[in-house]
mmCIF file of C-alpha atoms and ligand atoms in Angstrom:
data_model
loop_
_atom_site.group_PDB
_atom_site.id
_atom_site.type_symbol
_atom_site.label_atom_id
_atom_site.label_comp_id
_atom_site.label_asym_id
_atom_site.label_seq_id
_atom_site.Cartn_x
_atom_site.Cartn_y
_atom_site.Cartn_z
ATOM 1 C CA MET G 1 0.000 0.000 0.000
ATOM 2 C CA ALA G 2 1.288 3.488 -0.827
ATOM 3 C CA PRO G 3 2.404 5.562 2.188
ATOM 4 C CA PRO G 4 0.070 8.399 3.166
ATOM 5 C CA PRO G 5 0.885 11.742 1.506
ATOM 6 C CA PRO G 6 3.078 14.050 3.582
ATOM 7 C CA PRO G 7 1.276 16.813 5.486
ATOM 8 C CA PRO G 8 1.090 20.126 3.633
ATOM 9 C CA PRO G 9 3.866 22.575 4.474
ATOM 10 C CA PRO G 10 2.932 25.161 7.076
ATOM 11 C CA SER G 11 1.360 28.291 5.716
ATOM 12 C CA HIS G 12 1.739 31.613 7.439
ATOM 13 C CA GLU G 13 0.368 33.882 4.795
ATOM 14 C CA ALA G 14 -1.781 36.787 5.889
ATOM 15 C CA GLY G 15 -5.068 35.722 7.409
ATOM 16 C CA ARG G 16 -3.939 32.187 8.150
ATOM 17 C CA ALA G 17 -1.412 32.897 10.854
ATOM 18 C CA TYR G 18 -3.825 31.801 13.601
ATOM 19 C CA ASP G 19 -3.756 28.308 12.026
ATOM 20 C CA LEU G 20 -0.202 27.989 13.192
ATOM 21 C CA LEU G 21 -0.605 28.900 16.852
ATOM 22 C CA GLY G 22 0.126 25.873 18.996
ATOM 23 C CA THR G 23 1.917 24.060 16.164
ATOM 24 C CA GLU G 24 5.547 23.065 16.187
ATOM 25 C CA ILE G 25 8.052 24.277 13.594
ATOM 26 C CA ALA G 26 11.687 23.196 13.648
ATOM 27 C CA GLY G 27 11.533 22.426 17.369
ATOM 28 C CA TYR G 28 9.687 25.612 18.354
ATOM 29 C CA ARG G 29 6.064 25.745 19.503
ATOM 30 C CA LEU G 30 4.310 28.899 18.312
ATOM 31 C CA GLU G 31 2.581 30.607 21.220
ATOM 32 C CA SER G 32 1.403 33.983 19.945
ATOM 33 C CA GLU G 33 1.942 36.360 17.078
ATOM 34 C CA ILE G 34 4.091 39.357 17.986
ATOM 35 C CA GLY G 35 3.773 41.231 14.745
ATOM 36 C CA ARG G 36 4.219 41.075 11.027
ATOM 37 C CA GLY G 37 6.023 43.089 8.415
ATOM 38 C CA GLY G 38 5.976 42.969 4.643
ATOM 39 C CA MET G 39 7.822 39.684 4.307
ATOM 40 C CA ALA G 40 7.646 37.856 7.598
ATOM 41 C CA VAL G 41 5.604 37.063 10.661
ATOM 42 C CA VAL G 42 7.252 37.074 14.076
ATOM 43 C CA TYR G 43 5.958 34.752 16.798
ATOM 44 C CA ARG G 44 6.649 34.402 20.440
ATOM 45 C CA ALA G 45 7.592 30.724 20.601
ATOM 46 C CA ARG G 46 8.876 28.074 22.978
ATOM 47 C CA ASP G 47 12.196 26.479 22.188
ATOM 48 C CA LEU G 48 11.300 22.892 23.101
ATOM 49 C CA ARG G 49 14.904 21.709 23.320
ATOM 50 C CA LEU G 50 16.050 24.361 25.769
ATOM 51 C CA ASP G 51 12.643 25.181 27.247
ATOM 52 C CA ARG G 52 12.940 28.928 26.812
ATOM 53 C CA THR G 53 10.990 31.677 25.091
ATOM 54 C CA VAL G 54 12.306 32.936 21.763
ATOM 55 C CA ALA G 55 11.152 35.173 18.941
ATOM 56 C CA LEU G 56 10.696 33.037 15.831
ATOM 57 C CA LYS G 57 10.572 34.829 12.524
ATOM 58 C CA LEU G 58 9.049 32.945 9.587
ATOM 59 C CA LEU G 59 9.806 34.457 6.218
ATOM 60 C CA ALA G 60 7.249 34.491 3.433
ATOM 61 C CA PRO G 61 7.469 31.181 1.514
ATOM 62 C CA GLY G 62 8.221 32.905 -1.808
ATOM 63 C CA LEU G 63 11.539 34.173 -0.477
ATOM 64 C CA ALA G 64 12.869 30.643 0.032
ATOM 65 C CA ARG G 65 12.433 30.060 -3.704
ATOM 66 C CA ASN G 66 14.617 33.047 -4.512
ATOM 67 C CA ASP G 67 18.123 31.559 -4.550
ATOM 68 C CA THR G 68 19.887 34.875 -4.185
ATOM 69 C CA PHE G 69 17.784 35.816 -1.190
ATOM 70 C CA ARG G 70 18.243 32.411 0.426
ATOM 71 C CA GLN G 71 21.996 32.511 0.050
ATOM 72 C CA ARG G 72 22.204 36.000 1.438
ATOM 73 C CA PHE G 73 19.804 35.140 4.256
ATOM 74 C CA THR G 74 21.954 32.177 5.260
ATOM 75 C CA TYR G 75 25.207 34.097 4.972
ATOM 76 C CA GLU G 76 24.068 37.223 6.758
ATOM 77 C CA SER G 77 22.243 35.355 9.525
ATOM 78 C CA ARG G 78 25.491 33.531 10.181
ATOM 79 C CA VAL G 79 27.520 36.709 10.309
ATOM 80 C CA ALA G 80 24.917 38.443 12.489
ATOM 81 C CA ALA G 81 24.873 35.412 14.804
ATOM 82 C CA ALA G 82 28.651 35.627 15.099
ATOM 83 C CA ILE G 83 28.591 39.230 16.285
ATOM 84 C CA ASP G 84 28.307 39.195 20.034
ATOM 85 C CA HIS G 85 27.173 42.712 20.824
ATOM 86 C CA PRO G 86 24.949 44.060 23.608
ATOM 87 C CA HIS G 87 22.842 46.035 21.108
ATOM 88 C CA ILE G 88 22.359 43.377 18.444
ATOM 89 C CA VAL G 89 19.554 40.861 18.964
ATOM 90 C CA PRO G 90 21.280 37.527 19.524
ATOM 91 C CA VAL G 91 20.414 35.059 16.769
ATOM 92 C CA PHE G 92 20.144 31.483 18.060
ATOM 93 C CA GLU G 93 19.497 29.637 14.849
ATOM 94 C CA ALA G 94 18.553 30.234 11.230
ATOM 95 C CA GLY G 95 17.449 27.603 8.763
ATOM 96 C CA GLU G 96 14.830 26.240 6.449
ATOM 97 C CA THR G 97 12.069 23.775 7.158
ATOM 98 C CA ASP G 98 9.360 22.644 4.733
ATOM 99 C CA GLY G 99 10.322 25.419 2.339
ATOM 100 C CA VAL G 100 10.045 28.136 4.985
ATOM 101 C CA LEU G 101 13.066 30.149 6.083
ATOM 102 C CA TYR G 102 13.103 30.824 9.792
ATOM 103 C CA ILE G 103 15.246 32.630 12.261
ATOM 104 C CA ALA G 104 15.138 32.083 16.023
ATOM 105 C CA MET G 105 16.386 34.905 18.193
ATOM 106 C CA ARG G 106 16.177 36.371 21.662
ATOM 107 C CA PHE G 107 12.692 37.487 22.551
ATOM 108 C CA VAL G 108 12.922 41.179 23.388
ATOM 109 C CA ALA G 109 10.194 42.312 25.771
ATOM 110 C CA GLY G 110 9.376 45.858 24.772
ATOM 111 C CA GLN G 111 8.283 47.844 21.760
ATOM 112 C CA ASP G 112 9.906 48.770 18.539
ATOM 113 C CA LEU G 113 10.761 52.412 17.936
ATOM 114 C CA ARG G 114 7.996 52.643 15.298
ATOM 115 C CA VAL G 115 5.361 51.893 17.935
ATOM 116 C CA LEU G 116 7.049 54.174 20.449
ATOM 117 C CA ILE G 117 7.042 57.183 18.106
ATOM 118 C CA ASP G 118 3.487 56.466 16.947
ATOM 119 C CA ARG G 119 2.261 56.363 20.542
ATOM 120 C CA ARG G 120 4.336 59.074 22.155
ATOM 121 C CA GLY G 121 5.165 61.390 19.255
ATOM 122 C CA PRO G 122 8.598 63.017 19.052
ATOM 123 C CA LEU G 123 10.892 62.004 21.899
ATOM 124 C CA PRO G 124 13.018 64.365 24.017
ATOM 125 C CA HIS G 125 16.336 64.940 22.301
ATOM 126 C CA THR G 126 18.285 63.382 25.163
ATOM 127 C CA THR G 127 16.274 60.156 24.743
ATOM 128 C CA ALA G 128 16.589 60.265 20.950
ATOM 129 C CA ILE G 129 20.360 60.641 21.178
ATOM 130 C CA ARG G 130 20.645 57.885 23.805
ATOM 131 C CA ILE G 131 18.740 55.498 21.536
ATOM 132 C CA ALA G 132 20.760 56.543 18.484
ATOM 133 C CA GLY G 133 23.992 55.952 20.402
ATOM 134 C CA GLN G 134 23.079 52.343 21.116
ATOM 135 C CA VAL G 135 22.033 51.695 17.530
ATOM 136 C CA ALA G 136 25.219 53.379 16.321
ATOM 137 C CA SER G 137 27.434 51.129 18.435
ATOM 138 C CA ALA G 138 25.643 48.069 17.009
ATOM 139 C CA LEU G 139 26.035 49.320 13.443
ATOM 140 C CA ASP G 140 29.706 50.183 13.797
ATOM 141 C CA ALA G 141 30.336 46.716 15.255
ATOM 142 C CA ALA G 142 28.579 45.179 12.245
ATOM 143 C CA HIS G 143 30.610 47.363 9.873
ATOM 144 C CA ASP G 144 33.781 46.141 11.559
ATOM 145 C CA HIS G 145 32.646 42.667 10.429
ATOM 146 C CA ASP G 146 32.047 44.001 6.886
ATOM 147 C CA LEU G 147 28.313 43.660 7.363
ATOM 148 C CA VAL G 148 26.119 46.546 6.215
ATOM 149 C CA HIS G 149 22.614 46.493 7.677
ATOM 150 C CA ARG G 150 20.851 48.224 4.724
ATOM 151 C CA ASP G 151 17.476 48.458 6.456
ATOM 152 C CA VAL G 152 17.896 50.674 9.492
ATOM 153 C CA LYS G 153 14.418 51.923 10.392
ATOM 154 C CA PRO G 154 12.299 52.345 13.519
ATOM 155 C CA GLY G 155 10.627 48.924 13.048
ATOM 156 C CA ASN G 156 14.008 47.208 13.303
ATOM 157 C CA ILE G 157 15.004 48.983 16.512
ATOM 158 C CA LEU G 158 13.622 47.208 19.571
ATOM 159 C CA VAL G 159 13.450 49.169 22.790
ATOM 160 C CA ALA G 160 13.401 47.227 26.071
ATOM 161 C CA ALA G 161 13.596 48.446 29.650
ATOM 162 C CA GLY G 162 17.071 49.489 30.722
ATOM 163 C CA THR G 163 18.930 48.660 33.887
ATOM 164 C CA ASP G 164 18.615 51.869 35.936
ATOM 165 C CA SER G 165 17.810 55.565 35.712
ATOM 166 C CA ASP G 166 21.136 56.253 33.981
ATOM 167 C CA HIS G 167 20.189 53.660 31.349
ATOM 168 C CA PRO G 168 16.399 53.910 31.071
ATOM 169 C CA GLU G 169 16.224 51.834 27.924
ATOM 170 C CA HIS G 170 18.183 49.035 26.308
ATOM 171 C CA VAL G 171 18.036 49.102 22.542
ATOM 172 C CA TYR G 172 18.514 46.191 20.156
ATOM 173 C CA LEU G 173 19.009 46.309 16.424
ATOM 174 C CA THR G 174 17.559 43.431 14.431
ATOM 175 C CA ASP G 175 17.048 42.148 10.873
ATOM 176 C CA PHE G 176 20.468 42.189 9.273
ATOM 177 C CA GLY G 177 20.320 41.462 5.582
ATOM 178 C CA LEU G 178 16.570 40.986 5.491
ATOM 179 C CA THR G 179 15.753 43.927 3.322
ATOM 180 C CA LYS G 180 13.001 43.859 0.775
ATOM 181 C CA LYS G 181 14.164 47.149 -0.655
ATOM 182 C CA SER G 182 17.348 45.692 -2.038
ATOM 183 C CA LEU G 183 15.337 42.861 -3.541
ATOM 184 C CA SER G 184 12.921 45.159 -5.290
ATOM 185 C CA LEU G 185 15.466 47.745 -6.300
ATOM 186 C CA THR G 186 17.574 45.079 -7.939
ATOM 187 C CA GLY G 187 14.593 43.570 -9.672
ATOM 188 C CA PHE G 188 13.986 40.418 -7.618
ATOM 189 C CA THR G 189 10.448 41.141 -6.579
ATOM 190 C CA THR G 190 7.589 41.014 -9.031
ATOM 191 C CA VAL G 191 6.106 44.289 -10.175
ATOM 192 C CA GLY G 192 3.559 45.683 -7.756
ATOM 193 C CA GLN G 193 4.705 43.580 -4.795
ATOM 194 C CA PHE G 194 4.734 45.428 -1.496
ATOM 195 C CA VAL G 195 8.183 46.877 -1.042
ATOM 196 C CA GLY G 196 7.954 48.408 2.404
ATOM 197 C CA THR G 197 9.009 51.842 3.427
ATOM 198 C CA LEU G 198 11.440 53.885 1.376
ATOM 199 C CA ASP G 199 11.632 56.565 4.031
ATOM 200 C CA TYR G 200 15.141 55.617 5.174
ATOM 201 C CA VAL G 201 16.876 54.464 1.990
ATOM 202 C CA ALA G 202 20.217 56.062 1.089
ATOM 203 C CA PRO G 203 20.780 57.645 -2.340
ATOM 204 C CA GLU G 204 23.478 55.105 -3.278
ATOM 205 C CA GLN G 205 21.081 52.228 -2.512
ATOM 206 C CA ILE G 206 18.546 53.776 -4.860
ATOM 207 C CA SER G 207 20.979 54.230 -7.705
ATOM 208 C CA GLY G 208 22.455 50.744 -7.252
ATOM 209 C CA ARG G 209 25.951 51.980 -6.451
ATOM 210 C CA PRO G 210 28.011 49.853 -4.055
ATOM 211 C CA VAL G 211 27.064 50.439 -0.440
ATOM 212 C CA ASP G 212 29.156 50.485 2.695
ATOM 213 C CA GLY G 213 28.544 51.404 6.328
ATOM 214 C CA ARG G 214 27.849 55.003 5.365
ATOM 215 C CA CYS G 215 24.479 54.003 3.908
ATOM 216 C CA ASP G 216 23.555 52.986 7.461
ATOM 217 C CA VAL G 217 24.752 56.420 8.665
ATOM 218 C CA TYR G 218 22.220 57.968 6.268
ATOM 219 C CA SER G 219 19.360 55.715 7.375
ATOM 220 C CA LEU G 220 20.204 56.250 11.043
ATOM 221 C CA ALA G 221 20.065 60.008 10.420
ATOM 222 C CA CYS G 222 16.573 59.583 8.907
ATOM 223 C CA VAL G 223 15.572 57.650 12.041
ATOM 224 C CA VAL G 224 17.019 60.368 14.307
ATOM 225 C CA HIS G 225 15.118 63.010 12.328
ATOM 226 C CA GLU G 226 11.917 61.049 12.860
ATOM 227 C CA THR G 227 12.590 60.408 16.546
ATOM 228 C CA LEU G 228 13.055 64.157 17.050
ATOM 229 C CA THR G 229 10.233 65.490 14.875
ATOM 230 C CA GLY G 230 7.779 62.588 14.518
ATOM 231 C CA ALA G 231 8.373 62.219 10.770
ATOM 232 C CA PRO G 232 11.250 61.201 8.497
ATOM 233 C CA PRO G 233 13.073 63.974 6.617
ATOM 234 C CA PHE G 234 11.378 63.396 3.263
ATOM 235 C CA ARG G 235 7.643 62.910 2.888
ATOM 236 C CA ARG G 236 6.170 62.711 -0.593
ATOM 237 C CA ASP G 237 2.862 61.504 -1.987
ATOM 238 C CA ASP G 238 4.329 58.702 -4.076
ATOM 239 C CA ASP G 239 7.379 56.479 -4.058
ATOM 240 C CA MET G 240 8.965 58.000 -7.169
ATOM 241 C CA ALA G 241 8.870 61.474 -5.675
ATOM 242 C CA LEU G 242 10.294 60.089 -2.431
ATOM 243 C CA LEU G 243 13.188 58.393 -4.223
ATOM 244 C CA TRP G 244 13.844 61.644 -6.093
ATOM 245 C CA ALA G 245 13.889 63.590 -2.828
ATOM 246 C CA HIS G 246 16.471 61.226 -1.299
ATOM 247 C CA GLN G 247 18.621 61.692 -4.382
ATOM 248 C CA TYR G 248 18.329 65.417 -5.008
ATOM 249 C CA ASP G 249 16.372 67.422 -2.430
ATOM 250 C CA ALA G 250 17.915 69.134 0.578
ATOM 251 C CA PRO G 251 16.525 67.739 3.853
ATOM 252 C CA PRO G 252 14.446 70.223 5.836
ATOM 253 C CA PRO G 253 16.247 71.557 8.913
ATOM 254 C CA LEU G 254 15.089 70.003 12.156
ATOM 255 C CA SER G 255 14.604 73.418 13.716
ATOM 256 C CA ALA G 256 11.919 74.252 11.120
ATOM 257 C CA GLU G 257 9.932 71.170 12.118
ATOM 258 C CA ARG G 258 10.445 71.282 15.866
ATOM 259 C CA PRO G 259 11.296 74.707 17.226
ATOM 260 C CA GLY G 260 13.197 74.625 20.472
ATOM 261 C CA LEU G 261 15.760 72.004 19.514
ATOM 262 C CA PRO G 262 19.393 73.120 19.719
ATOM 263 C CA ALA G 263 20.083 74.834 16.379
ATOM 264 C CA GLU G 264 23.496 73.142 16.092
ATOM 265 C CA LEU G 265 21.729 69.832 15.452
ATOM 266 C CA ASP G 266 20.724 71.063 11.975
ATOM 267 C CA GLY G 267 24.286 71.030 10.678
ATOM 268 C CA VAL G 268 24.945 67.566 12.116
ATOM 269 C CA LEU G 269 21.835 66.090 10.482
ATOM 270 C CA ALA G 270 22.666 67.804 7.189
ATOM 271 C CA LYS G 271 26.130 66.203 7.151
ATOM 272 C CA ALA G 272 24.784 62.735 8.041
ATOM 273 C CA LEU G 273 22.177 63.074 5.273
ATOM 274 C CA ALA G 274 24.686 64.185 2.620
ATOM 275 C CA LYS G 275 23.867 62.750 -0.811
ATOM 276 C CA SER G 276 27.389 61.474 -1.287
ATOM 277 C CA PRO G 277 28.716 58.931 1.247
ATOM 278 C CA GLN G 278 32.122 60.622 1.437
ATOM 279 C CA ASP G 279 30.525 63.826 2.686
ATOM 280 C CA ARG G 280 28.918 62.009 5.641
ATOM 281 C CA TYR G 281 30.384 61.047 9.001
ATOM 282 C CA ALA G 282 32.790 58.165 8.593
ATOM 283 C CA SER G 283 31.004 56.086 11.226
ATOM 284 C CA CYS G 284 27.694 55.990 13.063
ATOM 285 C CA LEU G 285 29.328 56.663 16.425
ATOM 286 C CA ARG G 286 31.012 59.792 15.054
ATOM 287 C CA PHE G 287 27.617 60.980 13.890
ATOM 288 C CA VAL G 288 26.144 60.416 17.362
ATOM 289 C CA ALA G 289 29.173 62.049 19.037
ATOM 290 C CA ALA G 290 28.498 65.125 16.890
ATOM 291 C CA LEU G 291 24.818 65.022 17.901
ATOM 292 C CA ARG G 292 25.794 64.920 21.568
ATOM 293 C CA ALA G 293 28.242 67.776 21.215
ATOM 294 C CA ALA G 294 25.688 69.868 19.306
ATOM 295 C CA ALA G 295 22.979 69.185 21.883
ATOM 296 C CA ALA G 296 25.347 70.097 24.713
ATOM 297 C CA GLY G 297 26.404 73.252 22.880
ATOM 298 C CA THR G 298 30.038 72.256 23.070
ATOM 299 C CA GLY G 299 30.634 72.123 19.318
ATOM 300 C CA PRO G 300 32.436 69.299 17.599
ATOM 301 C CA ASP G 301 36.033 70.274 18.481
ATOM 302 C CA THR G 302 35.962 71.230 22.126
ATOM 303 C CA HIS G 303 36.518 67.737 23.471
ATOM 304 C CA ARG G 304 40.236 67.079 23.451
ATOM 305 C CA PRO G 305 40.877 63.377 23.696
ATOM 306 C CA THR G 306 43.188 62.192 26.445
ATOM 307 C CA ARG G 307 46.601 61.436 25.033
ATOM 308 C CA VAL G 308 47.725 57.967 25.903
ATOM 309 C CA GLY G 309 51.154 57.029 24.631
ATOM 310 C CA ALA G 310 50.706 59.572 21.888
ATOM 311 C CA GLY G 311 54.281 59.665 20.681
ATOM 312 C CA PRO G 312 57.089 62.103 21.447
ATOM 313 C CA VAL G 313 56.234 65.254 23.310
ATOM 314 C CA SER G 314 58.282 68.394 22.732
ATOM 315 C CA PRO G 315 60.622 69.212 25.662
ATOM 316 C CA ALA G 316 59.113 72.698 25.945
ATOM 317 C CA ALA G 317 55.730 71.135 26.714
ATOM 318 C CA VAL G 318 57.137 69.166 29.649
ATOM 319 C CA GLU G 319 56.940 70.962 32.970
ATOM 320 C CA PRO G 320 59.977 70.512 35.268
ATOM 321 C CA PRO G 321 59.342 67.908 37.954
ATOM 322 C CA PRO G 322 58.827 69.139 41.520
ATOM 323 C CA PRO G 323 61.923 68.972 43.739
ATOM 324 C CA PRO G 324 62.329 65.664 45.599
ATOM 325 C CA PRO G 325 61.481 65.571 49.301
ATOM 326 C CA ARG G 326 64.361 66.163 51.740
ATOM 327 C CA TRP G 327 64.648 62.481 52.725
ATOM 328 C CA ALA G 328 65.217 61.553 49.065
ATOM 329 C CA LEU G 329 67.919 64.118 48.361
ATOM 330 C CA PRO G 330 70.855 61.702 48.950
ATOM 331 C CA VAL G 331 69.505 59.358 46.283
ATOM 332 C CA PHE G 332 69.060 62.127 43.746
ATOM 333 C CA SER G 333 72.458 63.658 44.491
ATOM 334 C CA GLN G 334 74.067 60.285 43.608
ATOM 335 C CA ARG G 335 72.359 60.203 40.175
ATOM 336 C CA GLU G 336 72.122 63.816 39.136
ATOM 337 C CA SER G 337 72.173 67.138 40.772
ATOM 338 C CA PRO G 338 68.716 67.928 42.132
ATOM 339 C CA PRO G 339 66.926 70.737 40.426
ATOM 340 C CA SER G 340 67.773 74.056 41.975
HETATM 341 N N1 ATP Q 401 13.437 39.494 18.696
HETATM 342 C C1 ATP Q 401 12.238 40.088 18.802
HETATM 343 N N2 ATP Q 401 11.621 40.176 19.994
HETATM 344 C C2 ATP Q 401 10.404 40.773 20.111
HETATM 345 N N3 ATP Q 401 9.735 41.327 19.068
HETATM 346 C C3 ATP Q 401 10.294 41.272 17.856
HETATM 347 C C4 ATP Q 401 11.570 40.659 17.646
HETATM 348 N N4 ATP Q 401 11.877 40.752 16.331
HETATM 349 C C5 ATP Q 401 10.849 41.405 15.749
HETATM 350 N N5 ATP Q 401 9.883 41.712 16.635
HETATM 351 C C6 ATP Q 401 8.618 42.425 16.371
HETATM 352 O O1 ATP Q 401 7.935 41.749 15.343
HETATM 353 C C7 ATP Q 401 7.295 42.686 14.470
HETATM 354 C C8 ATP Q 401 7.442 42.245 13.032
HETATM 355 O O2 ATP Q 401 8.787 42.302 12.658
HETATM 356 P P1 ATP Q 401 9.224 42.292 11.134
HETATM 357 O O3 ATP Q 401 10.704 42.391 11.102
HETATM 358 O O4 ATP Q 401 8.591 41.148 10.444
HETATM 359 O O5 ATP Q 401 8.547 43.593 10.564
HETATM 360 P P2 ATP Q 401 9.070 45.059 10.395
HETATM 361 O O6 ATP Q 401 10.528 45.142 10.692
HETATM 362 O O7 ATP Q 401 8.174 45.945 11.190
HETATM 363 O O8 ATP Q 401 8.776 45.345 8.895
HETATM 364 P P3 ATP Q 401 9.563 44.843 7.616
HETATM 365 O O9 ATP Q 401 8.963 43.616 7.127
HETATM 366 O O10 ATP Q 401 9.363 45.981 6.703
HETATM 367 O O11 ATP Q 401 11.001 44.632 8.033
HETATM 368 C C9 ATP Q 401 7.944 44.032 14.736
HETATM 369 O O12 ATP Q 401 6.933 44.904 15.178
HETATM 370 C C10 ATP Q 401 8.904 43.824 15.848
HETATM 371 O O13 ATP Q 401 8.684 44.755 16.879
HETATM 372 MG MG1 MG Q 402 11.970 43.978 10.989
#
């Protein structure tokens, strides 16, 4: 007798997600849906091997059929999993089961920055800069591993409770390499497929030029603009006009959209949003350092770094040592004459 046909692969397309609650996928039992984006659904799930809660992201089945996406997903999930950083969501496992790509990661109890801005409106600039600083440290760490995020946006920034009043929030960056934009802009998606937001995309991503960490500087600057004003720098009625604005229009100064912010922030945002990567800050942390200095009114050059082993120092710059105490004079007189 022929064996029974295999069960159909799990479906998590819109409207059917509730079918999956309680089911087991790759050793994880799906407990509740956390949220969904344009190409994935994220569940709170139980890791049955280790008996712990995780966030399990199931990517839309079509993506597994796209070889380029699958290869990049596998590669970038591996690299992201290898980066051990306090502000990058730890990835536990990434793989494919029944034609569905999945990624298991730490469950972050909190809200993403998208929800936070939608609920609370613009955040105080001290909070905005604190959040940006944590995202910046995660991005620079990724860049040190030659990994460019490419999709920095409020929905990929998870904000959990911090440890104390000095650290009121702990921020995690997620979703390395899972960008729909790059798929659509390079022609992988079918015409008319939902592409997701283009509010944070850097000019060089749009024109298909090679990208490096400075495209994340641009996107982070768009996020900072939104955190401070409630809206990203460019808002247009249709996608074409928005892409044009990223490429050619000057961003509006923050101070025009939210009076009362330190005026020096305008120049910092303008530099981070420069059309050409070489005109931007060289790293995300430098961008945030400039934000901090502008907000504190100290300007970019007033902080003189401590010199540690910084090479030869001119003799004129060295002050003469104080005279030795009386009890030490015999020792000094044996070596050299004590200073008069
Ligand atoms: N590790 C996690 N812990 C808790 N919640 C998470 C985690 N990862 C993602 N989420 C939540 O799941 C929701 C869906 O995430 P997803 O990445 O699919 O969508 P998105 O980033 O909002 O949009 P897009 O598809 O455009 O990237 C988000 O609202 C996010 O807050
Ligand atoms: Mg996301």
